[in-house]
Coordinates of C-alpha atoms in Angstrom, one line a residue:
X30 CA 59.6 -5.0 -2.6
X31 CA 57.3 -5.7 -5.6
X32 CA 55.7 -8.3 -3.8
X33 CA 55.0 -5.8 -0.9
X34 CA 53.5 -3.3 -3.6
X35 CA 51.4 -6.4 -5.2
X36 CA 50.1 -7.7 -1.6
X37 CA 49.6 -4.1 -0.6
X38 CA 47.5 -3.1 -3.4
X39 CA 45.2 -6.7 -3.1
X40 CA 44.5 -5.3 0.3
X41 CA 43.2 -1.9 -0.7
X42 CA 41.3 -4.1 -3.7
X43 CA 39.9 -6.3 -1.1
X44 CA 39.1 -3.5 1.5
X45 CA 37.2 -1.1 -1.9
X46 CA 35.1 -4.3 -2.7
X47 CA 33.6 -4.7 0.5
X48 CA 33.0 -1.4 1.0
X49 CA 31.4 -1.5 -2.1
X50 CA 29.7 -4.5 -1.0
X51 CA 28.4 -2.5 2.2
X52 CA 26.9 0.3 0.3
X53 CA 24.8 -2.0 -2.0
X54 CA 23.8 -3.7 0.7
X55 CA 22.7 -0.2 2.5
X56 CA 21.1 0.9 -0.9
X57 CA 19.0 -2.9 -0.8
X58 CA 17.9 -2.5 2.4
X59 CA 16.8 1.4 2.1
X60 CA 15.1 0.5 -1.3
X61 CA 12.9 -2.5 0.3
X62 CA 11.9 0.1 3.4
X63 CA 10.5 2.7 1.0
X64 CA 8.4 -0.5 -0.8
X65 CA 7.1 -1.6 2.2
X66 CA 6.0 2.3 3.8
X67 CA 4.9 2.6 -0.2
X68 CA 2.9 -0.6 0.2
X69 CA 1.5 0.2 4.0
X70 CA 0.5 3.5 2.9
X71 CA -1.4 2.0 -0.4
X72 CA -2.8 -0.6 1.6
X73 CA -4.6 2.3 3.9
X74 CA -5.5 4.1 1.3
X75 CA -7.1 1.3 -0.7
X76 CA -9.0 0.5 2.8
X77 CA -10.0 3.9 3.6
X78 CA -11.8 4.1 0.1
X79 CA -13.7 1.0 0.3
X80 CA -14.8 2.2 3.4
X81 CA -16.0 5.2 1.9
X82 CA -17.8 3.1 -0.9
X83 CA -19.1 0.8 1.7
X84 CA -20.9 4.0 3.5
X85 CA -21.9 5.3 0.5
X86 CA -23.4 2.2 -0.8
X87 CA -24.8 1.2 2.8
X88 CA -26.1 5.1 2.8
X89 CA -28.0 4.6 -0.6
X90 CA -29.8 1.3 0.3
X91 CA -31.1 2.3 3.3
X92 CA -32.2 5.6 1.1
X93 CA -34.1 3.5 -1.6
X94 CA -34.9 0.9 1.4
X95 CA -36.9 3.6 3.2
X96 CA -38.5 4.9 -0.6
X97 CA -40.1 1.7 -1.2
X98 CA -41.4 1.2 2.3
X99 CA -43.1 4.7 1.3
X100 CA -44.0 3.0 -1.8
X101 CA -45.9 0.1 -0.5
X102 CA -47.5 2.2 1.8
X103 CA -49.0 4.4 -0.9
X104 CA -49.6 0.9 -3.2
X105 CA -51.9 -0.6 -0.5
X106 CA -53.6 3.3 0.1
X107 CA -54.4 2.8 -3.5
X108 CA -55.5 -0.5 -3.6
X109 CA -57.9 -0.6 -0.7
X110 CA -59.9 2.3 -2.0

């Protein structure tokens, strides 16, 4: 009968390990899904701003691009009279 209670009790050992086993498991694979959506969304982010930097500096070029045009114009006014 001890032997019952001693094979018994390994059972319920065995069966509360791999339960445990399957909740660490389902913690790991929860954890690495909120990384990745973490990551995904950083990764947009990160693009969106350069985007917005890339307008901004494109916006800004063609700004001082179109100044100095006006800028030679007015050179040459000056240097042909």
């Amino acid at each position: 009968m001890a032997s019952n209670r001693g094979q018994s009790g390994i059972q319920q050992l065995l069966a509360a390990e791999q339960e445990a086993q399957r909740t660490v498991n389902a913690e790991k694979n929860e954890k690495l899904a909120r990384l990745k959506q973490a990551k995904e969304e950083a990764e947009k982010e990160i693009a969106e701003y350069r985007a917005q930097l890339e307008y901004e500096f494109q916006k800004k070029v063609s700004e001082s691009s179109g100044d100095s045009g006006a800028n030679v114009k007015t050179l040459e006014q000056r240097s042909i009279t």
